[in-house]
Coordinates of C-alpha atoms in Angstrom, one line a residue:
Chain A
X1 CA 45.5 10.9 -19.8
X2 CA 42.0 12.1 -20.0
X3 CA 39.5 9.9 -18.0
X4 CA 35.7 9.8 -18.5
X5 CA 33.6 8.5 -15.6
X6 CA 29.7 7.1 -15.4
X7 CA 28.2 6.8 -12.0
X8 CA 24.5 5.1 -11.7
X9 CA 23.6 5.5 -8.5
X10 CA 20.5 5.0 -6.3
X11 CA 19.2 3.7 -2.8
X12 CA 20.5 0.2 -3.3
X13 CA 24.0 0.6 -4.4
X14 CA 26.3 2.5 -6.8
X15 CA 28.1 1.5 -9.8
X16 CA 30.8 3.4 -11.6
X17 CA 32.3 2.7 -15.2
X18 CA 35.8 4.3 -16.1
X19 CA 36.2 5.2 -19.7
X20 CA 38.7 6.6 -22.3
X21 CA 37.6 9.6 -24.5
X22 CA 36.2 7.4 -27.0
X23 CA 34.0 5.9 -24.6
X24 CA 35.4 2.4 -24.3
X25 CA 35.1 0.9 -21.0
X26 CA 38.6 0.3 -19.0
X27 CA 37.8 -0.2 -15.4
X28 CA 34.4 -0.9 -13.3
X29 CA 33.5 -0.5 -10.0
X30 CA 31.0 -1.0 -7.4
X31 CA 29.4 -0.1 -3.6
X32 CA 26.5 1.0 -1.6
X33 CA 23.9 3.3 -1.6
X34 CA 24.1 6.8 -3.2
X35 CA 21.1 8.3 -1.9
X36 CA 21.8 12.2 -2.1
X37 CA 18.2 12.8 -0.6
X38 CA 18.8 11.1 2.5
X39 CA 22.7 11.2 3.0
X40 CA 24.5 13.0 0.8
X41 CA 27.8 12.6 2.7
X42 CA 27.3 8.8 2.4
X43 CA 26.4 9.1 -1.3
X44 CA 30.1 10.7 -1.9
X45 CA 31.8 8.2 0.1
X46 CA 30.1 5.7 -2.1
X47 CA 30.6 7.3 -5.3
X48 CA 34.3 7.7 -4.4
X49 CA 34.5 4.1 -3.2
X50 CA 33.0 2.8 -6.6
X51 CA 35.2 5.3 -8.3
X52 CA 38.5 3.8 -6.6
X53 CA 37.9 0.3 -7.3
X54 CA 37.2 1.1 -11.1
X55 CA 40.5 2.7 -11.1
X56 CA 42.2 0.0 -9.4
X57 CA 40.2 -2.3 -11.8
X58 CA 42.1 -0.2 -14.9
X59 CA 45.3 -0.4 -13.4
X60 CA 45.5 3.0 -12.5
X61 CA 46.6 4.8 -9.3
X62 CA 44.0 6.8 -7.4
X63 CA 45.9 10.1 -7.9
X64 CA 44.2 9.9 -11.5
X65 CA 40.8 10.7 -9.6
X66 CA 41.7 14.7 -10.1
X67 CA 41.8 14.0 -14.0
X68 CA 38.1 12.6 -13.8
X69 CA 35.3 14.2 -15.9
X70 CA 32.1 12.6 -14.7
X71 CA 28.4 12.4 -15.0
X72 CA 26.5 11.2 -12.6
X73 CA 22.8 9.8 -12.8
X74 CA 21.2 9.8 -9.2
X75 CA 17.6 9.5 -8.0
X76 CA 16.5 12.9 -6.3
X77 CA 19.2 15.2 -8.6
X78 CA 16.6 17.5 -9.0
X79 CA 15.1 17.8 -5.5
X80 CA 16.1 20.4 -3.3
X81 CA 19.5 21.5 -5.6
X82 CA 20.8 18.2 -4.4
X83 CA 22.4 17.4 -7.7
X84 CA 24.6 21.1 -7.6
X85 CA 25.3 20.5 -3.7
X86 CA 26.9 17.2 -4.6
X87 CA 29.0 18.6 -7.7
X88 CA 30.6 20.8 -5.5
X89 CA 31.4 18.3 -3.2
X90 CA 33.5 16.0 -5.7
X91 CA 37.0 15.9 -6.1
X92 CA 36.8 15.3 -10.1
X93 CA 38.1 17.9 -12.5
X94 CA 34.7 18.1 -13.5
X95 CA 31.2 16.6 -12.7
X96 CA 27.9 17.2 -13.8
X97 CA 25.0 15.2 -11.8
X98 CA 21.8 14.4 -13.9
X99 CA 18.5 12.4 -12.8
X100 CA 18.7 8.7 -12.6
X101 CA 16.0 9.0 -15.5
X102 CA 18.2 11.1 -17.7
X103 CA 21.1 8.7 -17.7
X104 CA 18.7 5.5 -18.0
X105 CA 16.7 7.4 -21.0
X106 CA 20.1 8.3 -22.6
X107 CA 21.2 4.5 -21.9
X108 CA 18.4 3.4 -23.7
X109 CA 17.9 5.6 -26.6
X110 CA 20.7 7.5 -27.1
X111 CA 20.6 11.0 -28.6
X112 CA 17.3 12.2 -30.3
X113 CA 13.8 11.9 -29.7
X114 CA 12.2 8.9 -27.8
X115 CA 10.5 7.4 -24.6
X116 CA 11.7 5.3 -22.0
X117 CA 9.5 3.2 -19.5
X118 CA 11.3 1.5 -16.7
X119 CA 9.4 -1.2 -15.4
X120 CA 11.2 -2.7 -12.3
X121 CA 10.0 -2.6 -8.7
X122 CA 8.2 0.9 -9.7
X123 CA 7.3 2.5 -12.9
X124 CA 8.9 5.7 -14.1
X125 CA 7.9 7.2 -17.6
X126 CA 10.8 9.2 -19.7
X127 CA 10.4 10.9 -22.5
X128 CA 12.8 13.4 -24.5
X129 CA 11.1 15.6 -27.5
X130 CA 13.5 18.4 -28.8
X131 CA 16.2 17.9 -26.0
X132 CA 13.5 18.6 -23.2
X133 CA 13.4 15.6 -21.0
X134 CA 10.0 15.0 -19.1
X135 CA 8.8 12.4 -16.6
X136 CA 6.1 11.3 -15.0
X137 CA 5.1 8.4 -12.6
X138 CA 7.8 7.0 -10.3
X139 CA 6.3 8.6 -7.0
X140 CA 6.8 5.5 -5.1
X141 CA 4.6 2.1 -4.4
X142 CA 2.4 3.6 -1.7
X143 CA 0.7 6.1 -4.3
X144 CA 2.0 5.6 -7.8
X145 CA 4.1 3.2 -9.9
X146 CA 0.7 1.5 -11.4
X147 CA 3.0 -0.8 -13.9
X148 CA 5.9 -1.7 -11.1
X149 CA 6.8 -5.3 -9.9
X150 CA 5.7 -4.4 -6.2
X151 CA 2.4 -3.0 -7.1
X152 CA 1.7 -6.3 -9.0
X153 CA 3.0 -8.5 -6.5
X154 CA 0.6 -6.9 -3.8
X155 CA -2.1 -7.0 -6.3
X156 CA -1.7 -10.8 -6.4
X157 CA -1.7 -11.2 -2.7
X158 CA -5.1 -9.0 -2.3
X159 CA -6.5 -11.3 -5.1
X160 CA -5.3 -14.4 -3.4
X161 CA -7.1 -13.2 -0.2
X162 CA -10.6 -12.4 -2.4
X163 CA -10.3 -15.8 -3.9
X164 CA -10.0 -17.6 -0.7
X165 CA -12.8 -15.5 0.9
X166 CA -14.7 -16.6 -2.0
X167 CA -15.4 -13.2 -2.8
X168 CA -13.5 -13.5 -6.4
X169 CA -13.6 -16.9 -8.4
X170 CA -10.2 -18.8 -7.9
X171 CA -7.3 -19.6 -10.5
X172 CA -4.4 -21.7 -10.4
X173 CA -2.4 -18.6 -9.8
X174 CA -4.7 -17.7 -6.7
X175 CA -3.9 -21.1 -5.4
X176 CA 0.0 -20.9 -6.1
X177 CA -0.2 -17.6 -4.4
X178 CA -1.9 -19.4 -1.1
X179 CA 0.1 -22.3 -1.4
X180 CA 3.3 -20.4 -1.2
X181 CA 1.9 -19.0 2.1
X182 CA 0.8 -22.6 3.6
X183 CA -2.8 -21.8 2.4
X184 CA -2.9 -19.6 5.8
X185 CA -4.2 -16.1 5.2
X186 CA -2.5 -14.9 8.3
X187 CA 0.8 -15.7 7.0
X188 CA 0.1 -13.3 4.0
X189 CA -0.9 -10.5 6.4
X190 CA 2.1 -11.1 8.5
X191 CA 4.3 -10.7 4.9
X192 CA 2.5 -7.7 3.8
X193 CA 2.7 -6.0 7.4
X194 CA 6.6 -5.9 7.0
X195 CA 7.2 -6.0 3.2
X196 CA 9.2 -3.4 1.4
X197 CA 8.0 -3.0 -2.4
X198 CA 10.9 -5.0 -3.8
X199 CA 9.5 -8.0 -1.3
X200 CA 6.0 -7.5 -3.1
X201 CA 7.8 -7.2 -6.4
X202 CA 9.7 -11.1 -6.1
X203 CA 5.9 -12.3 -6.9
X204 CA 5.5 -10.4 -10.0
X205 CA 7.5 -12.7 -12.3
X206 CA 5.0 -15.5 -11.4
X207 CA 2.1 -13.4 -12.9
X208 CA 3.9 -13.2 -16.4
X209 CA 4.6 -17.0 -16.2
X210 CA 0.8 -17.9 -15.4
X211 CA -0.4 -15.4 -18.0
X212 CA 1.8 -17.5 -20.4
X213 CA -0.3 -20.8 -19.5
X214 CA -3.5 -18.8 -19.9
X215 CA -4.4 -18.4 -16.2
X216 CA -7.6 -15.9 -15.9
X217 CA -6.2 -14.0 -13.0
X218 CA -2.7 -13.5 -14.2
X219 CA -4.2 -12.3 -17.5
X220 CA -6.7 -10.0 -15.7
X221 CA -3.5 -8.4 -13.5
X222 CA -1.3 -7.6 -16.4
X223 CA -4.2 -6.4 -18.5
X224 CA -5.2 -3.8 -15.8
X225 CA -1.2 -3.0 -15.1
X226 CA -0.7 -2.8 -19.2
X227 CA -3.8 -0.4 -19.2
X228 CA -2.0 2.0 -16.6
X229 CA 1.3 1.7 -18.8
X230 CA -0.6 3.1 -22.0
X231 CA -2.7 5.6 -20.1
X232 CA 0.7 7.0 -19.1
X233 CA 2.0 6.6 -22.4
X234 CA -0.9 8.4 -24.1
X235 CA 0.0 11.4 -21.9
X236 CA 3.6 11.5 -22.2
X237 CA 4.2 10.0 -25.7
X238 CA 4.0 12.6 -28.4
X239 CA 1.9 10.9 -31.0
X240 CA 4.4 11.0 -33.9
X241 CA 7.1 9.9 -31.9
X242 CA 9.1 6.7 -33.3
X243 CA 11.0 4.9 -30.7
X244 CA 9.8 3.4 -27.5
X245 CA 11.7 1.5 -24.9
X246 CA 10.8 -0.8 -21.9
X247 CA 13.6 -1.6 -19.6
X248 CA 14.0 -2.8 -16.3
X249 CA 13.6 -6.0 -15.2
X250 CA 9.9 -6.3 -16.4
X251 CA 10.6 -4.7 -19.4
X252 CA 10.8 -7.7 -21.6
X253 CA 7.9 -9.2 -19.6
X254 CA 5.6 -6.5 -20.7
X255 CA 6.6 -5.9 -24.2
X256 CA 4.8 -8.6 -26.1
X257 CA 1.5 -7.6 -24.0
X258 CA 1.3 -4.2 -25.5
X259 CA -1.4 -3.0 -27.9
X260 CA -0.1 -2.9 -31.4
X261 CA -0.3 1.1 -31.4
X262 CA 2.7 0.8 -28.9
X263 CA 4.3 -2.4 -29.8
X264 CA 4.9 -1.3 -33.3
X265 CA 6.9 1.5 -31.7
X266 CA 9.3 -0.8 -29.4
X267 CA 12.7 -1.3 -29.9
X268 CA 15.6 -2.9 -27.8
X269 CA 17.2 -0.5 -25.4
X270 CA 20.8 0.2 -26.8
X271 CA 22.4 0.0 -23.2
X272 CA 21.9 0.4 -19.5
X273 CA 21.6 3.3 -17.2
X274 CA 25.5 3.3 -16.4
X275 CA 26.2 2.8 -20.1
X276 CA 24.1 6.3 -20.8
X277 CA 26.0 8.0 -18.1
X278 CA 29.3 6.9 -19.7
X279 CA 27.8 8.4 -23.4
X280 CA 26.8 11.7 -21.9
X281 CA 30.3 11.9 -20.5
X282 CA 31.9 11.3 -24.0
X283 CA 29.4 13.8 -25.4
X284 CA 29.8 16.3 -22.6
X285 CA 33.5 16.6 -22.1
X286 CA 35.3 14.6 -24.9
X287 CA 33.9 16.8 -27.3
X288 CA 35.1 19.7 -25.2
X289 CA 38.5 18.3 -25.2
X290 CA 38.7 17.6 -28.8
X291 CA 37.5 21.3 -29.4
X292 CA 40.5 22.2 -27.7
X293 CA 42.9 19.8 -28.1
Chain B
X1 CA -24.1 -8.4 43.8
X2 CA -23.8 -10.2 40.4
X3 CA -22.2 -7.9 37.7
X4 CA -21.7 -8.4 34.2
X5 CA -19.0 -6.6 32.0
X6 CA -18.5 -5.8 28.6
X7 CA -15.1 -5.0 27.1
X8 CA -14.5 -4.0 23.6
X9 CA -10.7 -3.8 22.9
X10 CA -8.5 -3.7 19.8
X11 CA -5.1 -2.0 19.1
X12 CA -6.0 1.4 19.7
X13 CA -8.0 1.5 22.7
X14 CA -9.9 -0.5 25.4
X15 CA -13.6 0.3 26.9
X16 CA -15.3 -1.1 29.4
X17 CA -19.1 -1.0 30.4
X18 CA -20.5 -2.5 33.6
X19 CA -24.0 -3.4 33.9
X20 CA -26.6 -5.1 36.2
X21 CA -27.8 -8.6 35.3
X22 CA -30.6 -6.7 33.3
X23 CA -28.1 -5.1 31.1
X24 CA -28.3 -1.7 32.4
X25 CA -25.0 0.0 32.0
X26 CA -24.1 1.4 35.7
X27 CA -20.2 2.3 35.2
X28 CA -18.0 3.0 32.2
X29 CA -14.1 3.2 31.7
X30 CA -11.4 3.4 29.2
X31 CA -7.5 2.7 29.0
X32 CA -4.9 2.0 26.3
X33 CA -4.5 -0.7 23.6
X34 CA -5.6 -4.3 24.2
X35 CA -3.7 -6.1 21.4
X36 CA -3.9 -9.7 22.3
X37 CA -1.9 -10.7 19.2
X38 CA 1.3 -8.8 20.2
X39 CA 1.0 -8.3 23.9
X40 CA -1.4 -10.2 25.9
X41 CA 0.2 -8.9 29.1
X42 CA -0.3 -5.2 28.1
X43 CA -3.8 -6.1 26.8
X44 CA -4.7 -7.9 30.3
X45 CA -3.4 -4.9 31.8
X46 CA -5.7 -2.7 29.9
X47 CA -8.5 -4.5 30.4
X48 CA -8.2 -4.2 33.8
X49 CA -7.6 -0.3 33.9
X50 CA -10.7 0.1 32.4
X51 CA -12.4 -2.6 34.4
X52 CA -11.2 -0.5 37.8
X53 CA -12.4 2.9 35.9
X54 CA -16.0 1.2 35.2
X55 CA -16.2 0.1 38.7
X56 CA -15.2 3.2 40.3
X57 CA -17.7 5.1 37.9
X58 CA -20.3 2.8 39.3
X59 CA -19.0 3.7 42.8
X60 CA -18.1 0.3 43.6
X61 CA -14.7 -1.1 45.0
X62 CA -12.3 -3.3 43.0
X63 CA -12.8 -6.1 45.3
X64 CA -16.2 -6.4 43.2
X65 CA -13.9 -7.6 40.4
X66 CA -14.0 -11.2 41.4
X67 CA -17.9 -11.2 40.9
X68 CA -17.9 -10.4 37.4
X69 CA -19.1 -12.1 34.6
X70 CA -17.4 -10.7 31.5
X71 CA -17.4 -10.9 27.6
X72 CA -14.5 -9.5 25.8
X73 CA -14.6 -8.7 22.1
X74 CA -10.6 -8.4 20.8
X75 CA -9.5 -8.4 17.8
X76 CA -7.2 -11.5 17.1
X77 CA -9.3 -13.8 19.6
X78 CA -9.7 -16.5 17.0
X79 CA -5.7 -16.7 16.3
X80 CA -3.3 -18.9 17.8
X81 CA -5.9 -19.8 20.8
X82 CA -5.1 -16.1 21.8
X83 CA -8.5 -15.6 23.7
X84 CA -8.6 -19.0 25.6
X85 CA -5.1 -17.9 26.8
X86 CA -6.3 -14.8 28.2
X87 CA -9.6 -16.2 29.7
X88 CA -7.1 -18.0 31.9
X89 CA -5.1 -14.8 32.9
X90 CA -8.2 -13.0 34.0
X91 CA -9.5 -12.2 37.7
X92 CA -12.8 -12.4 37.0
X93 CA -15.6 -14.9 38.1
X94 CA -16.2 -15.8 34.4
X95 CA -14.6 -14.8 31.2
X96 CA -15.6 -15.5 27.5
X97 CA -13.5 -13.7 24.9
X98 CA -14.8 -13.4 21.6
X99 CA -13.9 -11.7 18.3
X100 CA -14.2 -8.3 17.7
X101 CA -16.5 -9.2 14.6
X102 CA -18.7 -11.5 17.0
X103 CA -19.6 -8.1 19.6
X104 CA -20.0 -5.7 16.5
X105 CA -22.6 -8.1 14.9
X106 CA -24.1 -8.4 18.1
X107 CA -24.2 -4.9 18.8
X108 CA -25.7 -4.5 15.8
X109 CA -28.3 -6.6 15.1
X110 CA -28.7 -8.7 18.1
X111 CA -30.0 -12.0 18.1
X112 CA -30.9 -13.8 14.9
X113 CA -29.6 -13.9 11.1
X114 CA -28.2 -11.1 9.6
X115 CA -25.1 -9.2 8.0
X116 CA -22.8 -6.4 9.2
X117 CA -20.3 -4.7 7.6
X118 CA -17.9 -2.5 9.7
X119 CA -16.5 0.4 7.4
X120 CA -14.2 2.3 9.2
X121 CA -10.2 2.4 8.3
X122 CA -11.0 -1.1 7.2
X123 CA -13.6 -3.1 6.1
X124 CA -14.9 -6.4 7.5
X125 CA -17.7 -8.5 6.7
X126 CA -19.4 -10.7 9.3
X127 CA -22.6 -12.5 8.9
X128 CA -24.5 -14.8 11.4
X129 CA -26.8 -17.7 9.4
X130 CA -28.6 -20.2 11.8
X131 CA -25.9 -19.1 14.7
X132 CA -22.9 -19.9 12.7
X133 CA -21.1 -16.4 12.3
X134 CA -18.7 -16.0 9.4
X135 CA -16.1 -13.4 8.4
X136 CA -14.4 -12.5 5.2
X137 CA -12.1 -9.2 4.4
X138 CA -10.5 -7.5 7.2
X139 CA -7.2 -8.8 6.3
X140 CA -5.5 -5.1 6.6
X141 CA -4.8 -2.3 4.4
X142 CA -2.0 -3.5 2.6
X143 CA -3.6 -6.6 0.8
X144 CA -7.4 -6.0 2.1
X145 CA -10.0 -3.9 2.8
X146 CA -10.7 -2.4 -0.3
X147 CA -13.9 -0.3 1.2
X148 CA -12.2 1.0 4.2
X149 CA -11.3 4.4 4.5
X150 CA -7.7 4.1 4.5
X151 CA -7.9 2.4 1.0
X152 CA -10.3 5.7 -0.2
X153 CA -7.9 8.3 0.9
X154 CA -4.8 6.3 -0.3
X155 CA -6.5 5.7 -3.8
X156 CA -7.3 10.0 -3.7
X157 CA -3.5 10.6 -3.3
X158 CA -2.8 8.1 -6.3
X159 CA -5.4 9.7 -8.5
X160 CA -4.3 13.2 -7.7
X161 CA -0.7 12.4 -8.7
X162 CA -2.3 10.9 -11.7
X163 CA -4.0 14.2 -12.6
X164 CA -0.9 16.2 -11.8
X165 CA 1.0 14.1 -14.1
X166 CA -1.6 14.7 -17.0
X167 CA -2.3 10.8 -17.2
X168 CA -5.9 11.4 -16.0
X169 CA -8.2 14.4 -15.8
X170 CA -8.3 16.2 -13.3
X171 CA -11.3 17.5 -11.3
X172 CA -12.2 20.0 -8.2
X173 CA -11.4 16.9 -5.9
X174 CA -8.1 16.4 -7.1
X175 CA -7.0 19.6 -7.3
X176 CA -8.4 20.0 -3.6
X177 CA -6.1 17.0 -2.7
X178 CA -3.0 18.8 -4.8
X179 CA -3.7 22.0 -2.7
X180 CA -3.7 20.1 0.7
X181 CA -0.2 19.1 -0.1
X182 CA 0.7 22.8 -1.5
X183 CA 0.8 21.4 -4.9
X184 CA 3.7 19.6 -4.3
X185 CA 3.7 15.9 -5.1
X186 CA 6.9 15.6 -3.1
X187 CA 4.9 16.3 0.0
X188 CA 2.5 13.5 -1.0
X189 CA 5.2 11.2 -1.2
X190 CA 6.8 12.3 1.8
X191 CA 3.4 11.7 3.5
X192 CA 2.7 8.5 1.9
X193 CA 6.2 7.0 3.0
X194 CA 5.5 7.3 6.9
X195 CA 1.4 7.0 6.9
X196 CA -0.3 4.6 8.4
X197 CA -3.9 3.4 7.4
X198 CA -5.7 5.8 9.5
X199 CA -3.6 8.7 8.3
X200 CA -4.5 8.0 4.6
X201 CA -7.9 7.3 6.3
X202 CA -8.4 11.0 7.3
X203 CA -9.3 11.6 3.4
X204 CA -12.0 9.8 2.9
X205 CA -14.3 12.0 4.1
X206 CA -13.7 14.4 1.8
X207 CA -14.4 12.0 -1.0
X208 CA -18.0 11.8 0.1
X209 CA -18.2 15.5 0.4
X210 CA -17.2 15.9 -3.2
X211 CA -19.5 13.2 -4.4
X212 CA -22.2 14.8 -3.0
X213 CA -21.3 17.9 -5.1
X214 CA -21.3 15.7 -8.6
X215 CA -17.4 15.7 -8.6
X216 CA -16.4 12.9 -11.4
X217 CA -13.0 11.6 -9.4
X218 CA -15.2 11.2 -6.3
X219 CA -17.9 9.6 -7.8
X220 CA -15.5 7.0 -9.6
X221 CA -13.6 6.3 -6.5
X222 CA -17.1 5.6 -4.3
X223 CA -18.6 3.6 -7.0
X224 CA -15.5 1.4 -7.1
X225 CA -15.4 0.8 -3.5
X226 CA -19.4 0.1 -3.5
X227 CA -18.3 -2.5 -6.1
X228 CA -15.9 -4.2 -3.8
X229 CA -18.4 -4.0 -0.7
X230 CA -21.1 -5.8 -2.9
X231 CA -19.0 -8.3 -4.6
X232 CA -18.2 -8.9 -0.8
X233 CA -21.9 -9.1 0.2
X234 CA -22.8 -11.2 -2.5
X235 CA -20.1 -13.6 -1.6
X236 CA -20.9 -13.8 2.2
X237 CA -24.8 -12.6 2.6
X238 CA -27.3 -15.3 2.0
X239 CA -29.9 -14.1 -0.5
X240 CA -32.9 -14.6 1.4
X241 CA -31.7 -12.6 4.5
X242 CA -33.3 -9.5 5.3
X243 CA -31.2 -7.7 7.7
X244 CA -27.9 -5.8 6.6
X245 CA -26.3 -3.1 8.9
X246 CA -23.1 -0.8 7.8
X247 CA -21.1 0.3 11.1
X248 CA -17.9 2.3 11.4
X249 CA -17.4 5.8 10.4
X250 CA -17.9 5.3 7.2
X251 CA -21.2 3.3 7.3
X252 CA -24.0 5.8 7.4
X253 CA -21.7 7.7 4.2
X254 CA -21.7 4.6 2.1
X255 CA -25.4 3.6 3.0
X256 CA -27.4 5.8 0.3
X257 CA -24.8 4.9 -2.1
X258 CA -25.5 1.2 -2.1
X259 CA -27.5 -0.5 -4.8
X260 CA -31.1 -1.1 -4.4
X261 CA -30.6 -4.7 -3.8
X262 CA -28.7 -4.1 -0.8
X263 CA -30.4 -0.6 0.1
X264 CA -33.4 -2.1 0.5
X265 CA -32.3 -4.6 3.4
X266 CA -30.6 -1.9 5.4
X267 CA -31.2 -1.1 9.0
X268 CA -30.1 0.9 11.4
X269 CA -27.7 -0.6 13.9
X270 CA -29.3 -1.4 17.4
X271 CA -25.9 -0.5 19.4
X272 CA -22.1 -0.2 19.1
X273 CA -20.1 -3.2 19.4
X274 CA -19.3 -2.4 23.4
X275 CA -23.3 -2.8 24.1
X276 CA -23.0 -6.3 21.9
X277 CA -20.4 -7.4 24.8
X278 CA -22.9 -6.2 27.3
X279 CA -25.9 -8.2 25.7
X280 CA -24.0 -11.1 25.0
X281 CA -23.1 -11.0 28.6
X282 CA -26.7 -10.8 29.5
X283 CA -27.4 -13.8 27.5
X284 CA -24.7 -16.0 28.3
X285 CA -24.4 -15.4 32.5
X286 CA -27.9 -13.7 33.9
X287 CA -29.4 -16.5 31.9
X288 CA -27.4 -19.1 33.8
X289 CA -28.0 -17.2 37.1
X290 CA -31.7 -17.3 36.6
X291 CA -31.9 -20.9 36.2
X292 CA -30.1 -21.3 39.3
X293 CA -31.1 -19.0 41.3

């Protein structure tokens, strides 16, 4: 039996989907971090753990591992030859490691030209034009990712403090943010000292909620953020290109706030990154089998 | 013999200046961090180490410690009663703990009304109006300190990556910043991951250097930063107040770039924060002695 496997792995976890040669999902698995930049052996172990779960979920024996053809989408695949190194360490019949961006793009738009923006804790822009994939942004919270939730949440706390100090006018959102920290700026300082990007990001949905009520600060923060997103789209999306997808947790929140130029090209994503990995596996491997069968 | 002591302490070190009752400095000392927010016992030990050095520098015996009247300026003095707690732990005849802002203000402008902006790694605004001292900003790099060197340096790296990605136009400064990281964005990401605020701050002087040459990016970054400084001054400095001092490493670099409204009120600082602590000690303690002697 020919088995196809899609893997979507990153710093927070690893998901596996096992499929037949038509791409129909027959089993799923999940495990811990698969960070090939910092821990390639740990990544391999978690990829195999998620794969074992997916095999069990499909009612298959672990020995089927050697007949799997896999596409793995992993952050850092293009850095330092990490992807090629991992391919050699895997016990599958065939394995191709792609970037996390490549499977997200394929999941959202499938074949053909189009642009995808991942708007989660961070922000990454991916475009495919005549089979060439290009990525910008995504350099991390500290010095990039201007449209991400971490940046939005951090900006909210900064504005809450500026309102507290009387430097900027206050607003219901600024007051709400201060109230979440007992109206004590020291509590914001303490939170910020140890906060990870995703911790800042927890405050992003609140901004969209208040923007819907017309809060001035919320609208300013989102307008500023949308401007950074559209500047990046101006740089990466070819003028004639028709398809644009916003994915990630904040994608649906940003979508109605884009300017008409980009809103008119928006379409809903076909599927998630994991489904993109599976469909890439169908395209890469089931096709070859068909030729040979 | 009546001895006066000024202490300027914070997270990076502690300086001591010993003076006679006229305020003439007779000995100086220096030691490690005096952070009363995180380690009050360590702070006490370093304050006493710097004091011993100052006594030795003045040719005095350590036993003179008990005849010292001290003013200490320490970050976090107003938080959680830290200042009052430390006062009770010190072996001096008299000790008054003030905030770091209070001694910086007194060092720069002495008695009377005036406003001081500390522009170092962070940014803090302090004003004295009819004996009332008020501070804004200074909540730290993560969520505040928009005029500080850390923020400027971080902003430069962000703009270097935006230029690298083709989102913003490049400039000689953006190219210079990329060149400092071997034109490899991954090196900026790695640097940013572990950089402390002061590490980001090391890039701030470069921005002023390129601004002097008319670099567009440098001018934009400084203009944005000056705007945040003047917004805070609008909030804290009373309209009729005449005296404004910019202190800290970036103070002299920002001074010529303020708008005329504030540039016209600028004056050079009288002295540094440590001299402010000594002069406060003269005012507080030598005066009392004079009354009693």
